[in-house]
């Protein structure tokens, strides 16, 4: 359900009390095994080694490969190699590589050969995934004992390639950050025979300004497909004809009646297609103080949002640009510092912050991050964020606490997307796939 993601300090702590030479021998052997198994016909293997223990692991791997009769040499001459092993920097690296090291990284990346990185790709911060300068782009990363946070969080995620975890004989350790697995969906209550549509979870979705009514429709349909029992939508009167024609199951109300409808809901989803004019912002303010319902705030509901007493019952679901505006940063900064950005968002609002992306990050005040591996490039299309909002709302309405509801919703969303062909995926495909994921 929640598996360890190690920082550099946690990895060092796991190694305490163990024979370093023995650990390095196991690590080097694991690298040699992956190289030999994956590239059985490689004629020349170039192993680029640094001066630390990571380089030592690489030298051991090269020695074992030679003992197996392979042409493996420790060298910076990577041109013409069939495989390159990157053993420059390990988990102790942070910051920007010095010019000489950056040049070695550039040669590795420019070799044209597949790269196997040892523990982490050189240039990637193992604790955060941050990349401050040159960094190796690996085809495979052989990491030791357990996955590192920097391999699961972008931009490090995009440098790691396939991650193989090699057991080198260490005991598990409790970690600050955790990797979310599909088993988290077991926390989401399913409907039982004793329930009715109201006790199974009621959701109000508020948004749907003219021209963006599709957003509120997708969120409402997603909430129902995520097993909510009763869903209502609040839209401006001008959008009612469109929503009435598009949605069959949800109840429809005007914005003027949204607060009354909110009183009957377990969870409110505010933002899909809401708009940013005075009426929209006034509705947001009214709903935030309407009661003690759990909240998910997305899209336009995040516009110029300020912290409030509602934070402890809320999930914010920004993409990088939206979170950047909430933090007074540029979106490029968020992309480069995703763990820190999500943490700051959670701390500023006293709420759960779900930062969307290929490495969806769920942060809550005072605790480590939950990282959801998405692996569904088809989600890069309009409307899928509205679908996620509806799923979060449904899980909140069912009583799952906000941090775990957000992580479970991101997992269900990703699994639903992955179950469909990625080219041409549209948001309504994800909605349709949700029941099978939850079955």
Short mmCIF file of C-alpha atoms in Angstrom, two decimals:
data_model
loop_
_atom_site.label_atom_id
_atom_site.label_comp_id
_atom_site.label_asym_id
_atom_site.label_seq_id
_atom_site.Cartn_x
_atom_site.Cartn_y
_atom_site.Cartn_z
CA UNK A 1 0.00 0.00 0.00
CA UNK A 2 2.72 2.46 1.06
CA UNK A 3 6.28 1.33 0.33
CA UNK A 4 9.54 2.98 1.39
CA UNK A 5 11.18 5.71 -0.70
CA UNK A 6 14.67 6.32 0.64
CA UNK A 7 16.47 9.62 0.92
CA UNK A 8 20.26 9.63 0.85
CA UNK A 9 20.39 9.94 4.65
CA UNK A 10 17.98 7.03 5.11
CA UNK A 11 20.01 4.88 2.71
CA UNK A 12 23.15 5.61 4.73
CA UNK A 13 21.35 4.78 7.95
CA UNK A 14 20.23 1.43 6.53
CA UNK A 15 23.87 0.58 5.82
CA UNK A 16 25.12 1.39 9.32
CA UNK A 17 26.74 -1.54 11.09
CA UNK A 18 27.32 -3.51 7.88
CA UNK A 19 30.62 -4.39 6.26
CA UNK A 20 31.14 -1.80 3.53
CA UNK A 21 33.32 -4.02 1.33
CA UNK A 22 30.73 -6.79 1.45
CA UNK A 23 27.91 -4.39 0.54
CA UNK A 24 29.92 -3.04 -2.39
CA UNK A 25 30.63 -6.54 -3.63
CA UNK A 26 26.91 -7.33 -3.60
CA UNK A 27 26.09 -4.03 -5.30
CA UNK A 28 28.69 -4.50 -8.02
CA UNK A 29 27.51 -8.06 -8.58
CA UNK A 30 23.92 -6.84 -9.00
CA UNK A 31 25.01 -4.30 -11.61
CA UNK A 32 27.07 -6.89 -13.46
CA UNK A 33 24.10 -9.28 -13.48
CA UNK A 34 21.76 -6.68 -15.00
CA UNK A 35 24.29 -5.69 -17.66
CA UNK A 36 25.05 -9.29 -18.61
CA UNK A 37 21.39 -10.32 -18.62
CA UNK A 38 20.07 -7.35 -20.57
CA UNK A 39 22.91 -6.99 -23.04
CA UNK A 40 24.17 -10.54 -23.66
CA UNK A 41 25.76 -9.74 -27.02
CA UNK A 42 27.41 -6.45 -26.05
CA UNK A 43 30.99 -6.59 -27.27
CA UNK A 44 32.36 -3.60 -25.38
CA UNK A 45 31.17 -2.33 -22.00
CA UNK A 46 32.53 1.03 -20.84
CA UNK A 47 32.31 1.62 -17.08
CA UNK A 48 32.71 5.29 -16.13
CA UNK A 49 33.74 5.47 -12.48
CA UNK A 50 33.91 8.28 -9.97
CA UNK A 51 36.15 8.41 -6.96
CA UNK A 52 33.64 7.44 -4.27
CA UNK A 53 31.79 4.28 -3.31
CA UNK A 54 29.61 4.53 -6.41
CA UNK A 55 32.76 4.32 -8.50
CA UNK A 56 33.83 1.37 -6.37
CA UNK A 57 30.59 -0.41 -7.18
CA UNK A 58 31.29 0.23 -10.87
CA UNK A 59 34.83 -1.17 -10.65
CA UNK A 60 33.55 -4.32 -8.97
CA UNK A 61 30.90 -4.70 -11.70
CA UNK A 62 33.60 -4.33 -14.37
CA UNK A 63 35.80 -6.92 -12.66
CA UNK A 64 32.95 -9.44 -12.43
CA UNK A 65 32.02 -8.90 -16.08
CA UNK A 66 35.63 -9.52 -17.09
CA UNK A 67 35.69 -12.69 -15.00
CA UNK A 68 32.69 -13.79 -17.05
CA UNK A 69 34.68 -13.25 -20.23
CA UNK A 70 33.12 -9.90 -21.15
CA UNK A 71 35.07 -6.93 -22.51
CA UNK A 72 34.42 -4.47 -19.67
CA UNK A 73 36.83 -1.66 -18.87
CA UNK A 74 36.88 1.31 -16.52
CA UNK A 75 37.24 4.23 -18.91
CA UNK A 76 35.91 7.60 -19.97
CA UNK A 77 36.30 6.52 -23.61
CA UNK A 78 32.65 5.70 -24.13
CA UNK A 79 32.53 6.30 -27.87
CA UNK A 80 31.90 3.04 -29.68
CA UNK A 81 30.80 1.17 -26.55
CA UNK A 82 27.78 -1.10 -26.79
CA UNK A 83 26.78 -0.37 -23.18
CA UNK A 84 27.88 2.34 -20.77
CA UNK A 85 27.77 1.86 -17.00
CA UNK A 86 27.41 5.17 -15.16
CA UNK A 87 29.18 4.91 -11.81
CA UNK A 88 30.18 8.54 -11.36
CA UNK A 89 27.98 9.78 -8.51
CA UNK A 90 25.76 7.95 -6.06
CA UNK A 91 23.28 8.88 -3.35
CA UNK A 92 25.71 11.31 -1.73
CA UNK A 93 25.58 13.70 -4.66
CA UNK A 94 23.62 16.96 -4.56
CA UNK A 95 23.79 20.28 -6.37
CA UNK A 96 25.37 20.91 -9.75
CA UNK A 97 28.24 18.82 -11.13
CA UNK A 98 31.54 20.61 -11.53
CA UNK A 99 32.62 21.34 -15.11
CA UNK A 100 34.91 18.30 -15.38
CA UNK A 101 32.17 15.97 -14.13
CA UNK A 102 29.58 17.67 -16.33
CA UNK A 103 31.83 16.97 -19.30
CA UNK A 104 32.01 13.28 -18.39
CA UNK A 105 28.21 13.17 -18.08
CA UNK A 106 27.86 14.83 -21.49
CA UNK A 107 30.12 12.16 -23.01
CA UNK A 108 28.00 9.40 -21.47
CA UNK A 109 24.77 10.91 -22.78
CA UNK A 110 26.33 11.57 -26.17
CA UNK A 111 27.67 8.05 -26.60
CA UNK A 112 24.51 6.75 -28.27
CA UNK A 113 24.76 3.57 -26.18
CA UNK A 114 22.24 2.40 -23.58
CA UNK A 115 23.29 3.51 -20.10
CA UNK A 116 23.01 1.49 -16.89
CA UNK A 117 23.28 3.80 -13.88
CA UNK A 118 24.54 2.59 -10.53
CA UNK A 119 22.12 3.45 -7.68
CA UNK A 120 21.05 6.80 -9.21
CA UNK A 121 21.83 8.50 -12.52
CA UNK A 122 24.80 10.81 -12.00
CA UNK A 123 23.63 14.40 -11.53
CA UNK A 124 20.28 13.46 -9.95
CA UNK A 125 19.70 14.25 -6.28
CA UNK A 126 18.72 10.91 -4.74
CA UNK A 127 16.64 12.56 -2.00
CA UNK A 128 14.57 14.96 -4.08
CA UNK A 129 14.83 14.11 -7.78
CA UNK A 130 16.18 17.59 -8.44
CA UNK A 131 18.61 18.11 -11.32
CA UNK A 132 20.66 21.29 -10.98
CA UNK A 133 22.89 20.77 -14.03
CA UNK A 134 24.09 17.97 -16.28
CA UNK A 135 22.58 14.57 -15.48
CA UNK A 136 22.79 11.15 -17.08
CA UNK A 137 19.73 9.81 -18.88
CA UNK A 138 19.78 6.09 -18.13
CA UNK A 139 17.97 3.25 -19.82
CA UNK A 140 18.16 1.28 -16.57
CA UNK A 141 19.03 2.26 -13.01
CA UNK A 142 20.11 -0.49 -10.63
CA UNK A 143 19.42 0.88 -7.18
CA UNK A 144 20.29 -0.87 -3.95
CA UNK A 145 18.14 -2.01 -1.04
CA UNK A 146 15.09 0.10 -1.94
CA UNK A 147 13.93 2.76 -4.40
CA UNK A 148 15.23 6.26 -3.81
CA UNK A 149 12.88 9.24 -3.70
CA UNK A 150 14.85 10.91 -6.47
CA UNK A 151 14.07 8.03 -8.85
CA UNK A 152 10.32 8.41 -8.32
CA UNK A 153 10.07 12.23 -8.39
CA UNK A 154 10.60 14.36 -11.49
CA UNK A 155 12.84 15.46 -13.00
CA UNK A 156 14.92 12.56 -11.65
CA UNK A 157 12.12 10.21 -12.67
CA UNK A 158 12.72 11.09 -16.32
CA UNK A 159 16.45 10.34 -16.03
CA UNK A 160 16.15 6.97 -14.30
CA UNK A 161 14.67 4.80 -17.04
CA UNK A 162 13.59 1.41 -15.76
CA UNK A 163 14.40 1.06 -12.07
CA UNK A 164 15.62 -2.30 -10.77
CA UNK A 165 15.89 -2.71 -6.99
CA UNK A 166 18.73 -5.03 -5.96
CA UNK A 167 18.66 -6.70 -2.55
CA UNK A 168 22.06 -6.30 -0.89
CA UNK A 169 21.09 -7.78 2.46
CA UNK A 170 19.88 -4.75 4.42
CA UNK A 171 16.90 -4.59 6.75
CA UNK A 172 13.90 -2.43 5.83
CA UNK A 173 13.80 1.04 7.32
CA UNK A 174 10.90 3.42 7.96
CA UNK A 175 11.13 6.32 5.51
CA UNK A 176 9.70 9.83 5.48
CA UNK A 177 8.38 9.59 1.92
CA UNK A 178 6.35 6.65 0.65
CA UNK A 179 5.54 5.13 -2.73
CA UNK A 180 1.84 4.43 -3.24
CA UNK A 181 0.81 1.05 -4.65
CA UNK A 182 -2.59 -0.06 -6.02
CA UNK A 183 -3.30 -1.77 -2.70
CA UNK A 184 -4.30 1.64 -1.34
CA UNK A 185 -7.64 1.20 -3.09
CA UNK A 186 -8.56 -1.32 -0.38
CA UNK A 187 -9.07 1.68 1.91
CA UNK A 188 -11.96 2.97 -0.20
CA UNK A 189 -15.30 1.67 1.13
CA UNK A 190 -17.52 0.03 -1.49
CA UNK A 191 -21.31 0.17 -1.32
CA UNK A 192 -22.94 -2.40 0.95
CA UNK A 193 -26.45 -3.82 1.08
CA UNK A 194 -27.22 -1.77 4.18
CA UNK A 195 -26.53 1.56 2.51
CA UNK A 196 -28.74 3.88 0.53
CA UNK A 197 -27.68 6.49 -2.01
CA UNK A 198 -27.13 9.10 0.67
CA UNK A 199 -25.13 7.00 3.11
CA UNK A 200 -22.94 5.72 0.25
CA UNK A 201 -21.47 9.22 -0.13
CA UNK A 202 -22.97 12.47 -1.40
CA UNK A 203 -21.06 14.97 -3.51
CA UNK A 204 -21.80 18.48 -4.77
CA UNK A 205 -19.74 19.69 -7.74
CA UNK A 206 -19.79 23.47 -8.21
CA UNK A 207 -18.60 25.08 -11.44
CA UNK A 208 -19.74 24.86 -15.04
CA UNK A 209 -19.70 28.48 -16.23
CA UNK A 210 -20.95 28.88 -19.82
CA UNK A 211 -18.35 27.60 -22.24
CA UNK A 212 -16.78 25.29 -19.66
CA UNK A 213 -19.79 23.21 -18.61
CA UNK A 214 -18.01 20.07 -19.78
CA UNK A 215 -15.65 20.31 -16.80
CA UNK A 216 -18.39 20.04 -14.21
CA UNK A 217 -20.00 17.21 -16.18
CA UNK A 218 -16.79 15.19 -16.22
CA UNK A 219 -16.21 15.71 -12.49
CA UNK A 220 -19.78 14.70 -11.64
CA UNK A 221 -19.67 11.59 -13.82
CA UNK A 222 -16.31 10.63 -12.33
CA UNK A 223 -17.69 10.94 -8.80
CA UNK A 224 -20.51 8.56 -9.67
CA UNK A 225 -18.18 6.11 -11.42
CA UNK A 226 -15.94 6.26 -8.34
CA UNK A 227 -18.91 4.82 -6.41
CA UNK A 228 -20.47 7.91 -4.82
CA UNK A 229 -24.14 7.32 -4.10
CA UNK A 230 -25.56 10.76 -4.87
CA UNK A 231 -24.08 13.59 -6.90
CA UNK A 232 -25.46 17.07 -7.51
CA UNK A 233 -24.03 19.82 -9.69
CA UNK A 234 -24.37 23.56 -9.18
CA UNK A 235 -24.03 25.64 -12.34
CA UNK A 236 -25.08 29.11 -13.50
CA UNK A 237 -28.61 29.28 -14.85
CA UNK A 238 -27.26 29.96 -18.34
CA UNK A 239 -25.45 26.61 -18.31
CA UNK A 240 -28.38 24.56 -17.02
CA UNK A 241 -29.74 23.56 -20.47
CA UNK A 242 -26.36 22.16 -21.51
CA UNK A 243 -25.86 20.30 -18.24
CA UNK A 244 -29.42 18.96 -18.24
CA UNK A 245 -28.83 17.53 -21.72
CA UNK A 246 -25.41 16.08 -20.87
CA UNK A 247 -25.95 14.59 -17.41
CA UNK A 248 -28.63 12.03 -16.59
CA UNK A 249 -27.94 10.88 -13.04
CA UNK A 250 -26.82 13.99 -11.11
CA UNK A 251 -29.28 16.46 -9.67
CA UNK A 252 -28.86 19.99 -11.09
CA UNK A 253 -29.18 23.23 -9.15
CA UNK A 254 -28.39 26.86 -9.88
CA UNK A 255 -25.50 28.63 -8.22
CA UNK A 256 -28.04 30.57 -6.15
CA UNK A 257 -29.09 27.27 -4.54
CA UNK A 258 -25.60 25.82 -4.13
CA UNK A 259 -25.23 26.56 -0.42
CA UNK A 260 -28.49 24.78 0.40
CA UNK A 261 -27.37 21.81 -1.70
CA UNK A 262 -23.99 21.82 0.04
CA UNK A 263 -25.65 21.30 3.40
CA UNK A 264 -26.77 17.85 2.23
CA UNK A 265 -23.36 16.83 0.84
CA UNK A 266 -20.53 14.95 2.51
CA UNK A 267 -17.96 16.46 0.13
CA UNK A 268 -17.80 19.51 -2.13
CA UNK A 269 -15.81 19.69 -5.36
CA UNK A 270 -15.31 23.36 -6.20
CA UNK A 271 -13.66 24.64 -9.34
CA UNK A 272 -14.28 22.63 -12.54
CA UNK A 273 -15.26 25.29 -15.06
CA UNK A 274 -16.07 27.72 -12.24
CA UNK A 275 -14.69 30.85 -13.88
CA UNK A 276 -12.96 33.73 -12.17
CA UNK A 277 -15.49 36.57 -12.26
CA UNK A 278 -17.01 38.14 -9.19
CA UNK A 279 -19.96 35.76 -9.02
CA UNK A 280 -17.69 32.72 -9.22
CA UNK A 281 -15.36 33.96 -6.51
CA UNK A 282 -18.33 34.87 -4.30
CA UNK A 283 -19.72 31.35 -4.71
CA UNK A 284 -16.35 29.88 -3.74
CA UNK A 285 -16.30 32.00 -0.59
CA UNK A 286 -19.86 30.99 0.35
CA UNK A 287 -19.14 27.29 -0.11
CA UNK A 288 -15.92 27.42 1.88
CA UNK A 289 -17.85 28.67 4.89
CA UNK A 290 -21.03 26.68 4.26
CA UNK A 291 -20.35 23.91 6.77
CA UNK A 292 -17.85 21.25 7.73
CA UNK A 293 -17.95 19.17 4.55
CA UNK A 294 -14.73 17.85 3.13
CA UNK A 295 -13.49 19.83 0.16
CA UNK A 296 -11.56 19.39 -3.05
CA UNK A 297 -10.47 22.64 -4.71
CA UNK A 298 -9.31 22.56 -8.30
CA UNK A 299 -8.81 24.76 -11.34
CA UNK A 300 -10.55 28.15 -10.97
CA UNK A 301 -11.22 27.54 -7.27
CA UNK A 302 -7.44 27.89 -6.78
CA UNK A 303 -7.35 31.33 -8.40
CA UNK A 304 -5.91 33.84 -5.92
CA UNK A 305 -6.86 31.47 -3.10
CA UNK A 306 -5.85 32.50 0.41
CA UNK A 307 -5.51 30.19 3.43
CA UNK A 308 -8.55 29.78 5.66
CA UNK A 309 -9.95 27.74 8.54
CA UNK A 310 -11.21 25.15 6.04
CA UNK A 311 -7.69 23.87 5.30
CA UNK A 312 -7.79 20.81 7.54
CA UNK A 313 -10.69 19.31 5.60
CA UNK A 314 -9.47 20.19 2.10
CA UNK A 315 -7.51 18.70 -0.77
CA UNK A 316 -6.01 21.12 -3.29
CA UNK A 317 -5.26 19.60 -6.72
CA UNK A 318 -3.04 22.04 -8.64
CA UNK A 319 -0.86 21.45 -11.65
CA UNK A 320 2.58 23.07 -11.64
CA UNK A 321 1.39 26.41 -12.98
CA UNK A 322 -1.43 26.72 -10.47
CA UNK A 323 0.80 25.80 -7.55
CA UNK A 324 3.44 28.25 -8.74
CA UNK A 325 0.92 31.09 -8.60
CA UNK A 326 -0.20 30.06 -5.12
CA UNK A 327 3.41 30.12 -3.92
CA UNK A 328 4.55 33.23 -5.78
CA UNK A 329 7.00 31.21 -7.88
CA UNK A 330 7.45 30.40 -11.57
CA UNK A 331 6.10 27.12 -12.92
CA UNK A 332 9.63 26.12 -13.96
CA UNK A 333 10.66 26.36 -10.32
CA UNK A 334 7.85 23.99 -9.30
CA UNK A 335 8.85 21.54 -12.04
CA UNK A 336 12.43 21.59 -10.76
CA UNK A 337 11.57 21.29 -7.03
CA UNK A 338 8.41 19.21 -6.91
CA UNK A 339 8.76 17.73 -3.43
CA UNK A 340 9.53 21.10 -1.90
CA UNK A 341 6.75 22.83 -3.85
CA UNK A 342 4.11 20.32 -2.74
CA UNK A 343 5.30 20.59 0.87
CA UNK A 344 5.14 24.38 0.77
CA UNK A 345 1.64 24.26 -0.71
CA UNK A 346 0.46 21.96 2.06
CA UNK A 347 2.08 24.03 4.79
CA UNK A 348 0.79 27.34 3.47
CA UNK A 349 -2.83 26.25 3.32
CA UNK A 350 -2.84 23.72 6.15
CA UNK A 351 -4.35 21.33 3.62
CA UNK A 352 -3.48 18.30 1.56
CA UNK A 353 -1.77 19.37 -1.65
CA UNK A 354 -1.95 16.98 -4.59
CA UNK A 355 0.55 18.15 -7.20
CA UNK A 356 -0.42 16.56 -10.49
CA UNK A 357 2.13 15.08 -12.86
CA UNK A 358 3.80 11.88 -13.98
CA UNK A 359 4.89 11.62 -10.34
CA UNK A 360 1.73 12.84 -8.63
CA UNK A 361 2.80 14.01 -5.17
CA UNK A 362 0.46 14.14 -2.18
CA UNK A 363 1.75 16.34 0.63
CA UNK A 364 0.16 17.14 3.97
CA UNK A 365 1.33 19.43 6.77
CA UNK A 366 3.94 17.94 9.05
CA UNK A 367 4.46 14.64 7.26
CA UNK A 368 6.34 13.14 4.33
CA UNK A 369 5.07 12.93 0.78
CA UNK A 370 3.15 10.13 -0.86
CA UNK A 371 4.29 9.60 -4.45
CA UNK A 372 1.91 8.03 -6.96
CA UNK A 373 3.59 6.58 -10.07
CA UNK A 374 1.21 7.54 -12.86
CA UNK A 375 2.84 6.12 -16.02
CA UNK A 376 -0.05 7.17 -18.26
CA UNK A 377 1.07 9.76 -20.83
CA UNK A 378 -2.42 9.79 -22.31
CA UNK A 379 -3.56 11.82 -19.28
CA UNK A 380 -1.94 14.86 -20.88
CA UNK A 381 -5.27 15.91 -22.37
CA UNK A 382 -8.01 18.34 -21.43
CA UNK A 383 -10.53 17.28 -18.81
CA UNK A 384 -8.57 14.56 -17.03
CA UNK A 385 -7.94 16.90 -14.10
CA UNK A 386 -11.71 17.35 -13.74
CA UNK A 387 -12.06 13.58 -13.63
CA UNK A 388 -9.48 13.38 -10.83
CA UNK A 389 -11.38 16.06 -8.90
CA UNK A 390 -14.54 13.97 -9.06
CA UNK A 391 -12.75 10.86 -7.83
CA UNK A 392 -11.17 12.71 -4.91
CA UNK A 393 -14.59 14.08 -3.97
CA UNK A 394 -16.17 10.63 -4.07
CA UNK A 395 -13.50 9.12 -1.82
CA UNK A 396 -13.77 12.04 0.61
CA UNK A 397 -17.54 11.59 0.68
CA UNK A 398 -17.04 7.94 1.57
CA UNK A 399 -15.08 8.95 4.66
CA UNK A 400 -11.48 8.34 3.57
CA UNK A 401 -9.25 10.88 5.31
CA UNK A 402 -8.00 13.61 2.93
CA UNK A 403 -4.35 12.55 2.52
CA UNK A 404 -5.18 8.94 1.76
CA UNK A 405 -8.25 9.89 -0.29
CA UNK A 406 -6.04 12.02 -2.52
CA UNK A 407 -3.45 9.26 -2.95
CA UNK A 408 -6.11 6.62 -3.60
CA UNK A 409 -7.88 8.86 -6.11
CA UNK A 410 -4.65 9.55 -8.00
CA UNK A 411 -4.01 5.80 -8.08
CA UNK A 412 -7.48 4.94 -9.38
CA UNK A 413 -7.22 7.73 -11.96
CA UNK A 414 -3.85 6.43 -13.19
CA UNK A 415 -4.96 2.80 -13.32
CA UNK A 416 -8.10 3.72 -15.23
CA UNK A 417 -6.06 5.68 -17.76
CA UNK A 418 -3.49 2.88 -18.12
CA UNK A 419 -6.25 0.38 -18.88
CA UNK A 420 -7.01 2.19 -22.14
CA UNK A 421 -4.82 2.78 -25.21
CA UNK A 422 -2.78 5.92 -24.58
CA UNK A 423 -2.91 7.51 -28.06
CA UNK A 424 -6.17 9.39 -28.44
CA UNK A 425 -7.21 8.92 -24.80
CA UNK A 426 -9.87 11.44 -23.72
CA UNK A 427 -11.14 12.28 -20.27
CA UNK A 428 -14.43 10.43 -20.68
CA UNK A 429 -12.45 7.24 -21.43
CA UNK A 430 -10.96 7.50 -17.96
CA UNK A 431 -14.41 7.99 -16.40
CA UNK A 432 -15.71 4.88 -18.15
CA UNK A 433 -12.77 2.79 -16.91
CA UNK A 434 -13.13 3.66 -13.21
CA UNK A 435 -15.65 0.97 -12.15
CA UNK A 436 -13.39 -1.84 -13.37
CA UNK A 437 -10.47 -0.40 -11.40
CA UNK A 438 -12.56 -0.36 -8.21
CA UNK A 439 -14.21 -3.75 -8.76
#
